[in-house]
Coordinates of C-alpha atoms and ligand atoms in Angstrom, one line a residue:
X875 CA 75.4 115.7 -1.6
X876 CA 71.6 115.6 -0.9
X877 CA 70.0 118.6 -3.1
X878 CA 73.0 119.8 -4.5
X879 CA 71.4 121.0 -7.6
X880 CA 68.6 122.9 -6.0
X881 CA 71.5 124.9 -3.3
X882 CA 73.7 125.3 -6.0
X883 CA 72.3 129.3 -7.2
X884 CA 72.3 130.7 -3.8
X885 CA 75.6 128.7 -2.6
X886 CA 77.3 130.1 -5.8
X887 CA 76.2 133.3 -5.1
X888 CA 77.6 133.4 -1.5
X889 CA 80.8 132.4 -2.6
X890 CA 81.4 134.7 -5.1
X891 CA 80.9 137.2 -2.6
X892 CA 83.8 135.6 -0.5
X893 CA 85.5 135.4 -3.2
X894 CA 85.4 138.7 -3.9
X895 CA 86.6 139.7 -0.8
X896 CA 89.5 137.4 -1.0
X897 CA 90.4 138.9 -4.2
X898 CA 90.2 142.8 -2.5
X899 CA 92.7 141.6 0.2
X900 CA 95.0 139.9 -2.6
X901 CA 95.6 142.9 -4.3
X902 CA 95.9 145.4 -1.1
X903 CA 98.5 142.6 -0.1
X904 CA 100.0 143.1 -3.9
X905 CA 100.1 147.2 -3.1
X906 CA 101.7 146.5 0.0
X907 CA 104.3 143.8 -1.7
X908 CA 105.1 146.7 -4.4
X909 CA 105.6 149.7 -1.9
X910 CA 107.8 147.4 -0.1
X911 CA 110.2 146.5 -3.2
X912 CA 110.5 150.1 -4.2
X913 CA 112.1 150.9 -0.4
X914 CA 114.2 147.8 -1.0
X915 CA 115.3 148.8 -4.3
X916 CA 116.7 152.4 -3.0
X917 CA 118.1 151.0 -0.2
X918 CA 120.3 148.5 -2.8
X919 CA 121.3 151.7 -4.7
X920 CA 123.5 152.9 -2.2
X921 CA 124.8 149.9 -1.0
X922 CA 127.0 147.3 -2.7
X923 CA 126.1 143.4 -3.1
X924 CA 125.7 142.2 0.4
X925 CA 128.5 139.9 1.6
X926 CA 125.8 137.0 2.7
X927 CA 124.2 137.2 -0.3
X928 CA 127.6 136.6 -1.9
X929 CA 128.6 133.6 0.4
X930 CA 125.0 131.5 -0.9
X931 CA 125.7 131.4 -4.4
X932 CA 128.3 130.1 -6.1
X933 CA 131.5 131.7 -7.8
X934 CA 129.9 131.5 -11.1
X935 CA 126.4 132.8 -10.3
X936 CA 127.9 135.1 -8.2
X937 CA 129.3 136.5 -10.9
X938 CA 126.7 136.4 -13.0
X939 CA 124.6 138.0 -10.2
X940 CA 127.1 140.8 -9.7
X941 CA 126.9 141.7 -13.6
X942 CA 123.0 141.8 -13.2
X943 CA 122.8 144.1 -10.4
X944 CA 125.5 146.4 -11.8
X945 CA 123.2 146.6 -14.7
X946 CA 120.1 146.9 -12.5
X947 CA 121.5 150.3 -11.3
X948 CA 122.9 151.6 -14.2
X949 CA 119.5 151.3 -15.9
X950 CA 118.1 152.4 -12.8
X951 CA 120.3 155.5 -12.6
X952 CA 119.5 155.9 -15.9
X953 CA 115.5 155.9 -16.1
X954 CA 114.5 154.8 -12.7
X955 CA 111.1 153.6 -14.2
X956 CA 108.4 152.4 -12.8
X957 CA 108.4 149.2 -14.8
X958 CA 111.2 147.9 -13.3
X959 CA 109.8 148.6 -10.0
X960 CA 107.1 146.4 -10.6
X961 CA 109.0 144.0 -12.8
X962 CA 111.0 143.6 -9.4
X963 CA 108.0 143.6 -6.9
X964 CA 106.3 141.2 -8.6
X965 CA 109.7 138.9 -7.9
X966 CA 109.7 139.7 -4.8
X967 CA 105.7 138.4 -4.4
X968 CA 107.0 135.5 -6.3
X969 CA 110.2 134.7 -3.8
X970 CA 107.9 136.0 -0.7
X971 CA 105.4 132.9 -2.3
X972 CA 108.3 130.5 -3.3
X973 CA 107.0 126.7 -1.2
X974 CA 108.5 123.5 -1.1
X975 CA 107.9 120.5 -3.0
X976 CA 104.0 119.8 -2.1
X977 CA 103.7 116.2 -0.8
X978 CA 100.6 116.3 1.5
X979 CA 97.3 114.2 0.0
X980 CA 94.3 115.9 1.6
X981 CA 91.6 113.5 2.0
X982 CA 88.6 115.0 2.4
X983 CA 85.6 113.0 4.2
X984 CA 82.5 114.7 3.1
X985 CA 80.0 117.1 5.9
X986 CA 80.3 116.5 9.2
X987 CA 78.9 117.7 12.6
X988 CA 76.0 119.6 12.5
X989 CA 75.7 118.4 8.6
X990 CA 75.1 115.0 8.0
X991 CA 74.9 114.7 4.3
X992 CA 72.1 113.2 3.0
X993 CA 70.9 110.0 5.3
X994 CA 68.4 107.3 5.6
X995 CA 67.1 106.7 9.0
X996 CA 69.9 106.4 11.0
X997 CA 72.3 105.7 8.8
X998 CA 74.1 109.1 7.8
X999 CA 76.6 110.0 4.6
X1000 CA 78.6 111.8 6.9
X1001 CA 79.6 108.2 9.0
X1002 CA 79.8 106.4 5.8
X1003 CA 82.5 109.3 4.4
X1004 CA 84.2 109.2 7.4
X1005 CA 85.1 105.5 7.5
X1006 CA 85.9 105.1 4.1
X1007 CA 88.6 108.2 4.5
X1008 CA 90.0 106.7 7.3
X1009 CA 90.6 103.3 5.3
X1010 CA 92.1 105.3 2.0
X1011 CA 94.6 107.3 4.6
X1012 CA 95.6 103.9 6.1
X1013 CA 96.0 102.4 2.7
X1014 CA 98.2 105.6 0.9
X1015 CA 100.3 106.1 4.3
X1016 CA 101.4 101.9 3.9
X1017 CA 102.3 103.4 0.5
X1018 CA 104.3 105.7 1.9
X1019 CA 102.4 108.8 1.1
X1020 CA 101.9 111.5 3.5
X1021 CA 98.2 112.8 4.5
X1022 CA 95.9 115.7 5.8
X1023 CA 92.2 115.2 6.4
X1024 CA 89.8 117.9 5.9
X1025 CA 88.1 117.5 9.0
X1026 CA 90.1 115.2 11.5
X1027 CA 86.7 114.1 13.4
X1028 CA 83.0 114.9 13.1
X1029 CA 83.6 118.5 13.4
X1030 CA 81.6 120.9 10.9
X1031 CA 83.9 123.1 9.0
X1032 CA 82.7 124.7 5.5
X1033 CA 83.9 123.8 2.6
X1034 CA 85.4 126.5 1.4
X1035 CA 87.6 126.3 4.6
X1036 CA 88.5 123.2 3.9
X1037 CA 90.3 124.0 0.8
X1038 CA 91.6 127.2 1.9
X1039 CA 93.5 124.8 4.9
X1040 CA 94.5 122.5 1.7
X1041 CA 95.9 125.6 0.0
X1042 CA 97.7 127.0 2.7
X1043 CA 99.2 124.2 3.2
X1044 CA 100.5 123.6 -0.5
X1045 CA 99.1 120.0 -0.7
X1046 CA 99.8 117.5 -3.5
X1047 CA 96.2 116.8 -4.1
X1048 CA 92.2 117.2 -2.9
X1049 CA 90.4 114.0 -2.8
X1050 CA 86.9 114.3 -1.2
X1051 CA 84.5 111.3 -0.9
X1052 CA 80.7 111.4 -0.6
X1053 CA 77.9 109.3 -0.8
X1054 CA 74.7 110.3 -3.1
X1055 CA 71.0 110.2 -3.0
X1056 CA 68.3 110.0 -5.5
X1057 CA 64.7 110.3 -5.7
X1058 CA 64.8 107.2 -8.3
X1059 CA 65.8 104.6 -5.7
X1060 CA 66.9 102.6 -8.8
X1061 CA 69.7 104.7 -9.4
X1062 CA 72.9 103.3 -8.2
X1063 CA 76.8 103.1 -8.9
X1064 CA 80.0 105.5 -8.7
X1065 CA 80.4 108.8 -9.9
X1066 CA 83.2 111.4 -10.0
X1067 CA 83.3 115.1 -9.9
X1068 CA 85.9 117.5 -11.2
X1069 CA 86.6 120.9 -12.7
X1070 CA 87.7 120.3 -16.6
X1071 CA 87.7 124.7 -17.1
X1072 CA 90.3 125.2 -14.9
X1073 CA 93.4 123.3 -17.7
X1074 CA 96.1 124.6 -15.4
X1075 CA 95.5 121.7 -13.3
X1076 CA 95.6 117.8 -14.1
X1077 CA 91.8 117.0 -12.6
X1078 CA 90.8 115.3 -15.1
X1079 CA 93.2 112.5 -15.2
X1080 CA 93.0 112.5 -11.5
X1081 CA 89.0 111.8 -11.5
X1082 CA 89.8 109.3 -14.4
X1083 CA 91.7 107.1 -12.9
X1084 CA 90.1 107.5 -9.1
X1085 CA 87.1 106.6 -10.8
X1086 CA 88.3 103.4 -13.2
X1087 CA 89.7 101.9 -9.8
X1088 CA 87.1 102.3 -7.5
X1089 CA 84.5 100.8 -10.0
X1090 CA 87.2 98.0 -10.8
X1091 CA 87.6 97.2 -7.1
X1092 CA 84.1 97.1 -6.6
X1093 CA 82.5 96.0 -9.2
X1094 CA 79.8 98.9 -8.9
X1095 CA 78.0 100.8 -12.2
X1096 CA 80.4 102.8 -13.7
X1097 CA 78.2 105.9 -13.9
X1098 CA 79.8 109.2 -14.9
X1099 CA 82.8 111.3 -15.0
X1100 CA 81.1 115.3 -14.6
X1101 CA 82.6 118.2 -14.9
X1102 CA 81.8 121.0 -13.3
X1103 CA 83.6 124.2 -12.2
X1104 CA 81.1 125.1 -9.5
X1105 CA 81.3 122.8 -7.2
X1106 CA 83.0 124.4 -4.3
X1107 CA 86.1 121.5 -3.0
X1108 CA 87.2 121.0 -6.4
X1109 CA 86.8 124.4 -8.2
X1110 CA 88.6 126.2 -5.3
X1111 CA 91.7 124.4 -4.5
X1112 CA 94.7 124.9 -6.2
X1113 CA 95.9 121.2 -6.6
X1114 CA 94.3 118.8 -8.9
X1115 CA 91.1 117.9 -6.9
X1116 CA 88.3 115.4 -7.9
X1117 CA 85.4 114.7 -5.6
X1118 CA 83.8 110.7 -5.6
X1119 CA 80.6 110.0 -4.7
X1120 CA 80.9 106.7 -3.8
X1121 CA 77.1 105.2 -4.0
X1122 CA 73.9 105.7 -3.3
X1123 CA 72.3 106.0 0.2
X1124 CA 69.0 105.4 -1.6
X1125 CA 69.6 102.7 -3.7
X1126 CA 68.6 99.6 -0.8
X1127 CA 71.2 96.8 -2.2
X1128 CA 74.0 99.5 -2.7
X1129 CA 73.1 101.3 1.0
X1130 CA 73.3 97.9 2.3
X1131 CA 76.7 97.4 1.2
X1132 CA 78.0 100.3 2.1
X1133 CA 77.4 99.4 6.1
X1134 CA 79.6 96.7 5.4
X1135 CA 83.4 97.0 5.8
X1136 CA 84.4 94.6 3.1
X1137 CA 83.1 97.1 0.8
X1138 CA 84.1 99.9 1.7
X1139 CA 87.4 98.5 1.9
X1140 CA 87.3 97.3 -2.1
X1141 CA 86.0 101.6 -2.3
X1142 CA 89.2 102.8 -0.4
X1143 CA 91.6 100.3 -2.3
X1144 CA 90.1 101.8 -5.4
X1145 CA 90.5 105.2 -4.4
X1146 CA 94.0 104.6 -3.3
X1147 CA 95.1 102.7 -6.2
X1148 CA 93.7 105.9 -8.3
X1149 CA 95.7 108.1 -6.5
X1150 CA 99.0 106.3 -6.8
X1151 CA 98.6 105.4 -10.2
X1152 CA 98.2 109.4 -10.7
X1153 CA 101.0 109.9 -8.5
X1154 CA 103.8 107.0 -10.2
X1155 CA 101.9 106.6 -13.7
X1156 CA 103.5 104.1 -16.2
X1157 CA 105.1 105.3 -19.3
X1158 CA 104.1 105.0 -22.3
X1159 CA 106.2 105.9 -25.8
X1160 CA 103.5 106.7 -28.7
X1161 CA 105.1 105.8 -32.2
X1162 CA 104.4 106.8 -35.7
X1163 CA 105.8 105.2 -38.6
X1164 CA 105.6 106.2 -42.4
X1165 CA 105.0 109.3 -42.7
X1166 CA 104.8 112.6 -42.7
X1167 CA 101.8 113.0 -44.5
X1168 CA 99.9 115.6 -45.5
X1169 CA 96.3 115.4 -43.9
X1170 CA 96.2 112.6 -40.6
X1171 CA 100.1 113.5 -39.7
X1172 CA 99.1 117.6 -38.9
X1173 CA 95.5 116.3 -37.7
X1174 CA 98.0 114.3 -35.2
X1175 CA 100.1 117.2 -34.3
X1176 CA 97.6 119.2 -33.6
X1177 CA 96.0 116.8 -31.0
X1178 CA 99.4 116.3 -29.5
X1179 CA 99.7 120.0 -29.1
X1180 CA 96.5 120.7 -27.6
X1181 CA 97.2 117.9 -24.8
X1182 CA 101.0 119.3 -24.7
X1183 CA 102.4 115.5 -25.3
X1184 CA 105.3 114.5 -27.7
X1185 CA 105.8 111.5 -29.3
X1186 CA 108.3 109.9 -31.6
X1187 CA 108.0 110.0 -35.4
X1188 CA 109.7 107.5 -38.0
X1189 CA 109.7 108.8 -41.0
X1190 CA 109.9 108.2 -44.4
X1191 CA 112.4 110.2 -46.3
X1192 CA 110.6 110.2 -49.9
X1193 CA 107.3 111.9 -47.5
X1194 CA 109.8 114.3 -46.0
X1195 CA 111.0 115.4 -49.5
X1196 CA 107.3 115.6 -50.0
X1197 CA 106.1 117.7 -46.9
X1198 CA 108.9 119.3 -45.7
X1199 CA 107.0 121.8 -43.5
X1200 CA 105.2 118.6 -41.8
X1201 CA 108.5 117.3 -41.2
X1202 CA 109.6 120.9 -39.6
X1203 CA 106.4 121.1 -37.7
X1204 CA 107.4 117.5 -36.3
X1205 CA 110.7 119.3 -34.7
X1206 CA 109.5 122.5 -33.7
X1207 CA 106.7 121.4 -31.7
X1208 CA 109.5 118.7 -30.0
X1209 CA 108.5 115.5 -30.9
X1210 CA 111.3 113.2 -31.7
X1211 CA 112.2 112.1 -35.3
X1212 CA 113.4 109.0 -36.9
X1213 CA 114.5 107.4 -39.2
X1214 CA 112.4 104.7 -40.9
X1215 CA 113.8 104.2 -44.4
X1216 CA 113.9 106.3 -47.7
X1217 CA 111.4 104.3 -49.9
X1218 CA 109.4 101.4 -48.3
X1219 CA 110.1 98.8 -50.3
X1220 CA 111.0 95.2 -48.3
X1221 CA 112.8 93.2 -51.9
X1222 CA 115.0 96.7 -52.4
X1223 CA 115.4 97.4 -48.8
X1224 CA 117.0 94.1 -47.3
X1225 CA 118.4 92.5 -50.7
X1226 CA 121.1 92.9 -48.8
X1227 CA 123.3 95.1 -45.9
X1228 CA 124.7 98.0 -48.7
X1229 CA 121.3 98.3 -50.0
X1230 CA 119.7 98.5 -46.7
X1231 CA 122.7 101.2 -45.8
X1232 CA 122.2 103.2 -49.0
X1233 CA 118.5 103.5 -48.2
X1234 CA 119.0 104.4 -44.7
X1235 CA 121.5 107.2 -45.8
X1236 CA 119.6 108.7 -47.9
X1237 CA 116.4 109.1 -45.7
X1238 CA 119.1 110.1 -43.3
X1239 CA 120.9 113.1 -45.1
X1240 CA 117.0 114.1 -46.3
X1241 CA 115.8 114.3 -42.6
X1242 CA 119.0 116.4 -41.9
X1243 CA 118.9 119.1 -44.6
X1244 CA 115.0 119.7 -44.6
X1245 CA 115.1 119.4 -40.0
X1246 CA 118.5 119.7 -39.4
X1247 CA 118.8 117.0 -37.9
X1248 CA 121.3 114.1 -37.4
X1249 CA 118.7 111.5 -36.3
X1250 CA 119.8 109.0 -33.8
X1251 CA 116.8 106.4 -33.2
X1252 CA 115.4 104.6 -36.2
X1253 CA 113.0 101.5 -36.5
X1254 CA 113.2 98.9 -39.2
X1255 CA 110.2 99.0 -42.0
X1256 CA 108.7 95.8 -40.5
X1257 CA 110.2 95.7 -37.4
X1258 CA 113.8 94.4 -36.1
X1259 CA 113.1 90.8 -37.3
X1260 CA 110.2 89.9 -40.5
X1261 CA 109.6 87.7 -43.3
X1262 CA 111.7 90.0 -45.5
X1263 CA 115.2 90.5 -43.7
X1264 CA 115.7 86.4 -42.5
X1265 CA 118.8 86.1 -44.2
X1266 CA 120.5 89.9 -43.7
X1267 CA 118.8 91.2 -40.4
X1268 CA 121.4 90.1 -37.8
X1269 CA 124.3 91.8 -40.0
X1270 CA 122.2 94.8 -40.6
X1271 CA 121.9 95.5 -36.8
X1272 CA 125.3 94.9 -36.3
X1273 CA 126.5 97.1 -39.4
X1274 CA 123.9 100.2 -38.1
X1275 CA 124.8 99.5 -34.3
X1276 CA 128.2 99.8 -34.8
X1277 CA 127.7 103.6 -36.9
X1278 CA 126.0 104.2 -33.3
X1279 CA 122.1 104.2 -34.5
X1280 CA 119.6 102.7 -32.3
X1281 CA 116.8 100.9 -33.2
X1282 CA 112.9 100.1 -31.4
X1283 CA 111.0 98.0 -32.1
X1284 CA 107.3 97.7 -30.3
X1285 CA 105.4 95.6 -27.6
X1286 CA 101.6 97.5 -28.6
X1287 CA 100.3 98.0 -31.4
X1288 CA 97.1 100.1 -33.1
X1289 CA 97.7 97.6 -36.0
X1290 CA 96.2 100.1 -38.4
X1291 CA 98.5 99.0 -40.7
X1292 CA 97.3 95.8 -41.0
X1293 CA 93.9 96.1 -42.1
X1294 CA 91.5 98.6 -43.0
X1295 CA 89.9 99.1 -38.9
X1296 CA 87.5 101.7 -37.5
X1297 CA 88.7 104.3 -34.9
X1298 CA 86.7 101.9 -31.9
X1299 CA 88.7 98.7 -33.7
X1300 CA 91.8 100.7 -32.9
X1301 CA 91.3 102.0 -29.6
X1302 CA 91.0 98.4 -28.7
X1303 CA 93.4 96.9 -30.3
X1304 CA 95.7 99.3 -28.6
X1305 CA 94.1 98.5 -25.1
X1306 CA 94.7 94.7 -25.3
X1307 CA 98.1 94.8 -26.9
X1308 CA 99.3 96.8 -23.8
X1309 CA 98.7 94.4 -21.2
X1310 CA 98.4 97.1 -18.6
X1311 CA 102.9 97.0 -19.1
X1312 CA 104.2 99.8 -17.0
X1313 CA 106.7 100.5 -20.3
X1314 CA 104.9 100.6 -23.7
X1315 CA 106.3 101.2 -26.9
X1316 CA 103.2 101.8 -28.9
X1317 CA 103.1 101.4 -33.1
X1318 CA 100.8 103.8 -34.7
X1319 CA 100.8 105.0 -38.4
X1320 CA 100.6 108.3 -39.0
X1321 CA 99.5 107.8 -42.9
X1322 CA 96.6 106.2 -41.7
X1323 CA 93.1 108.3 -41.5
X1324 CA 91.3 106.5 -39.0
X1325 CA 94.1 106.7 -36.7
X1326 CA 94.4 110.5 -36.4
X1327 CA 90.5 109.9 -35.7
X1328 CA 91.2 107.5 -33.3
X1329 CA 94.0 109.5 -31.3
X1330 CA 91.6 111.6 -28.5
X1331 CA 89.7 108.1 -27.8
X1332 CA 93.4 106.2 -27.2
X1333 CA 94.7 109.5 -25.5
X1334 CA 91.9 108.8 -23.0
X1335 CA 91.8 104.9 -22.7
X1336 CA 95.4 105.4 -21.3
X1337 CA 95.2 107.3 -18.1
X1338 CA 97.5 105.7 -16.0
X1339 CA 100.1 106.3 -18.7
X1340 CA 102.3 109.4 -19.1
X1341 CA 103.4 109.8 -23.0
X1342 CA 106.9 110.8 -23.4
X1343 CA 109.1 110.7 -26.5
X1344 CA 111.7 108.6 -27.1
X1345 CA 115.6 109.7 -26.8
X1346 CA 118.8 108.0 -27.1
X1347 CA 118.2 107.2 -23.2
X1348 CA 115.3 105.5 -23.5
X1349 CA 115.8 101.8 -23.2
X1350 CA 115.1 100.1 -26.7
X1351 CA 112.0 97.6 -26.7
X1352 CA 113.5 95.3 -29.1
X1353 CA 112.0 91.4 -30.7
Ligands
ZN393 ZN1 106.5 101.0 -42.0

């Protein structure tokens, strides 16, 4: 990547003049498309639904298709409008661009040829890219994961052609591995490169991880995560693409262990284990208990929306009463709700099984008339089994079990409920309570300030986790 920076006006200025010229032979291609749909359409007019077409589909969709077209012409007899022409061309475009399931991993070893990256003496980034891709393909095929490289030997091919082959070919994910150089020979450690602007894609997570697992597996100076939407391997491709730059060339200690294979094997396992754990991420079930309220529980939401991730919520039905709309928002947005009692209070609450019922039926019928609705899931006020419910908490679970509630308990915890903690504290508690489980059921409070504050940090600290919410298939973590 030697001079990158200084390149980087006059390279961006060359590609936005191929870009543009890509984009003037997408749309005559879109004309084209359009024309074409508009013949097809008045062919379809005077013909009736095609007997192959009928034979694919099913009775029912057939049916259903049949109904649809007969509409199709009658509003085309009726207005013939242009809309629909497009409306139907741009179908077409879509069926024309339909592609299977991508599964292809294109690994990407840096220059190449002609360009050998950055080097000192004889020792060129170009080599040290290419044997670490070869190691990473070897290590995600024994995983059983298929893969393209950029540049099968030490051809030169541009970069942007290099993503335009990964592209073409619909692959899963763009991985391209470099080596740096720096005028401060000091300078060492891993760094890795993505584009955050472009949200349609997961890159982020992607460079995240690749980057957490290399430095684990090597040990090296965890340096930086960048973004930045110019560079041309990651900001071009259409799959979630991060670029590593696996050390520096001019760094003596690190360039020495770089012309050793042990370590670039410890880079590829790294970059391997990043790209599976991306690939077959754990699961993780985010919990809140106690509220809704007012203030941390929307601050919540609205973090949860803006990262499009639901959670499960166990409320409290005297806070529902309280802030209905919270409570609404809670469903709408598709998080799960729960039941966690009507008034937390451990004496009341398990004296006994008819006052723990009476409690629970009342928090119940609240959550169904302001949500509408008939909750499932529920989690005890201190948990399954606590110093409050010795005597009652094995007849309880039997008595709500058999009305056909389930209950979770956890195995993480923020505990922000046990004492007043900062945001960091948090974060960390979380972390260590985990023990890297590939299934956590993780306690939160949403009443509690510092952990709506704490929420993007523990968002992040978690990227080999995907957040889901729990449903009545979701296996209970129970004590
Ligand atoms: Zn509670």
């Amino acid at each position: 990547m030697y001079g990158r920076r200084a390149w980087r006006r006059e390279r961006r200025r060359k590609e936005i003049r191929r870009y543009m010229q890509a984009a003037i032979w997408g749309v005559s291609i879109l004309c084209i498309l359009i024309v074409f749909a508009v013949m097809m359409l008045k062919a379809m007019e005077a013909t009736e639904v095609s007997a192959a077409e009928a034979t694919v589909e099913t009775a029912a969709e057939n049916k259903q298709k049949e109904a649809t077209v007969q509409q199709k012409k009658s509003t085309l007899a009726e207005e013939n409008s242009s809309q629909e022409k497009v409306a139907t061309g741009a179908l077409l475009v879509q069926q024309a661009a339909a592609k299977p399931e991508p599964t292809t991993i294109v690994i990407d070893p840096g220059h190449g040829g002609m360009d050998g990256g950055c080097n000192v003496g004889e020792i060129l980034e170009k080599d040290i890219n290419r044997m670490i891709a070869d190691k990473v393909a070897e290590k995600l095929e024994a995983m059983g994961y298929e893969v393209m490289f950029a540049r099968e030997g030490d051809e030169y091919i541009e970069k942007l052609e290099r993503v335009e082959n990964a592209n073409k070919n619909n692959a899963l994910l763009y991985v391209s591995i470099h080596q740096n150089f720096y005028e401060d020979s000091s300078v060492e450690g891993i760094e890795t490169w993505y584009d955050g602007s472009d949200t349609t894609r997961d890159n982020e997570r992607l460079a995240q991880l690749i980057q957490q697992e290399t430095v684990k597996a090597t040990g090296a100076v965890d340096r930086e995560l960048i973004s930045d939407s110019e560079l041309c391997v990651t900001g071009k491709s259409t799959m979630p693409a991060c670029l590593i730059e696996t050390g520096f060339l001019s760094n003596a200690e690190e360039r020495k262990k770089l012309c050793t294979e042990e370590y670039r094997e410890q880079i590829a396992e790294g970059i391997a284990n990043g790209i599976d754990l991306y690939l077959n991420p754990k699961v993780m079930y985010l919990t809140f208990d106690d509220g809704p309220s007012e203030e941390s529980t929307e601050k919540i939401l609205d973090i949860l929306k803006e990262r499009n991730i639901q959670a499960t919520f166990f409320v409290i039905g005297e806070y529902v009463r309280k802030y209905p709309e919270t409570a609404k928002r809670i469903v709408a947005e598709g998080h799960t709700i729960g039941i966690h009692c009507d008034v937390h209070d451990y004496n009341s609450l398990y004296a006994s099984v008819d006052s723990y019922v009476a409690d629970f039926e009342k928090a119940y019928d609240t959550v169904y008339e302001v949500t509408g609705v008939e909750a499932k899931l529920f989690r005890f006020p201190g948990g399954s089994v606590n110093d409050f419910n010795k005597g009652v908490c094995e007849d309880i679970i039997e008595e709500m079990e058999n009305r056909g509630f389930i209950y979770y308990d956890w195995n993480a915890s923020l505990e922000d409920a046990v004492e007043d903690c900062t945001p960091e504290k948090l974060v960390q508690n979380a972390v260590d309570t985990s023990l890297g489980r590939a299934r956590v059921v993780m306690l939160a409070h949403d009443r509690v300030e510092n952990t709506a504050y704490a929420l993007e940090d523990l968002l992040d600290a978690f990227p080999e986790y995907e957040m889901r919410p729990l449903t009545v298939a979701s296996k209970p973590v129970q004590f």
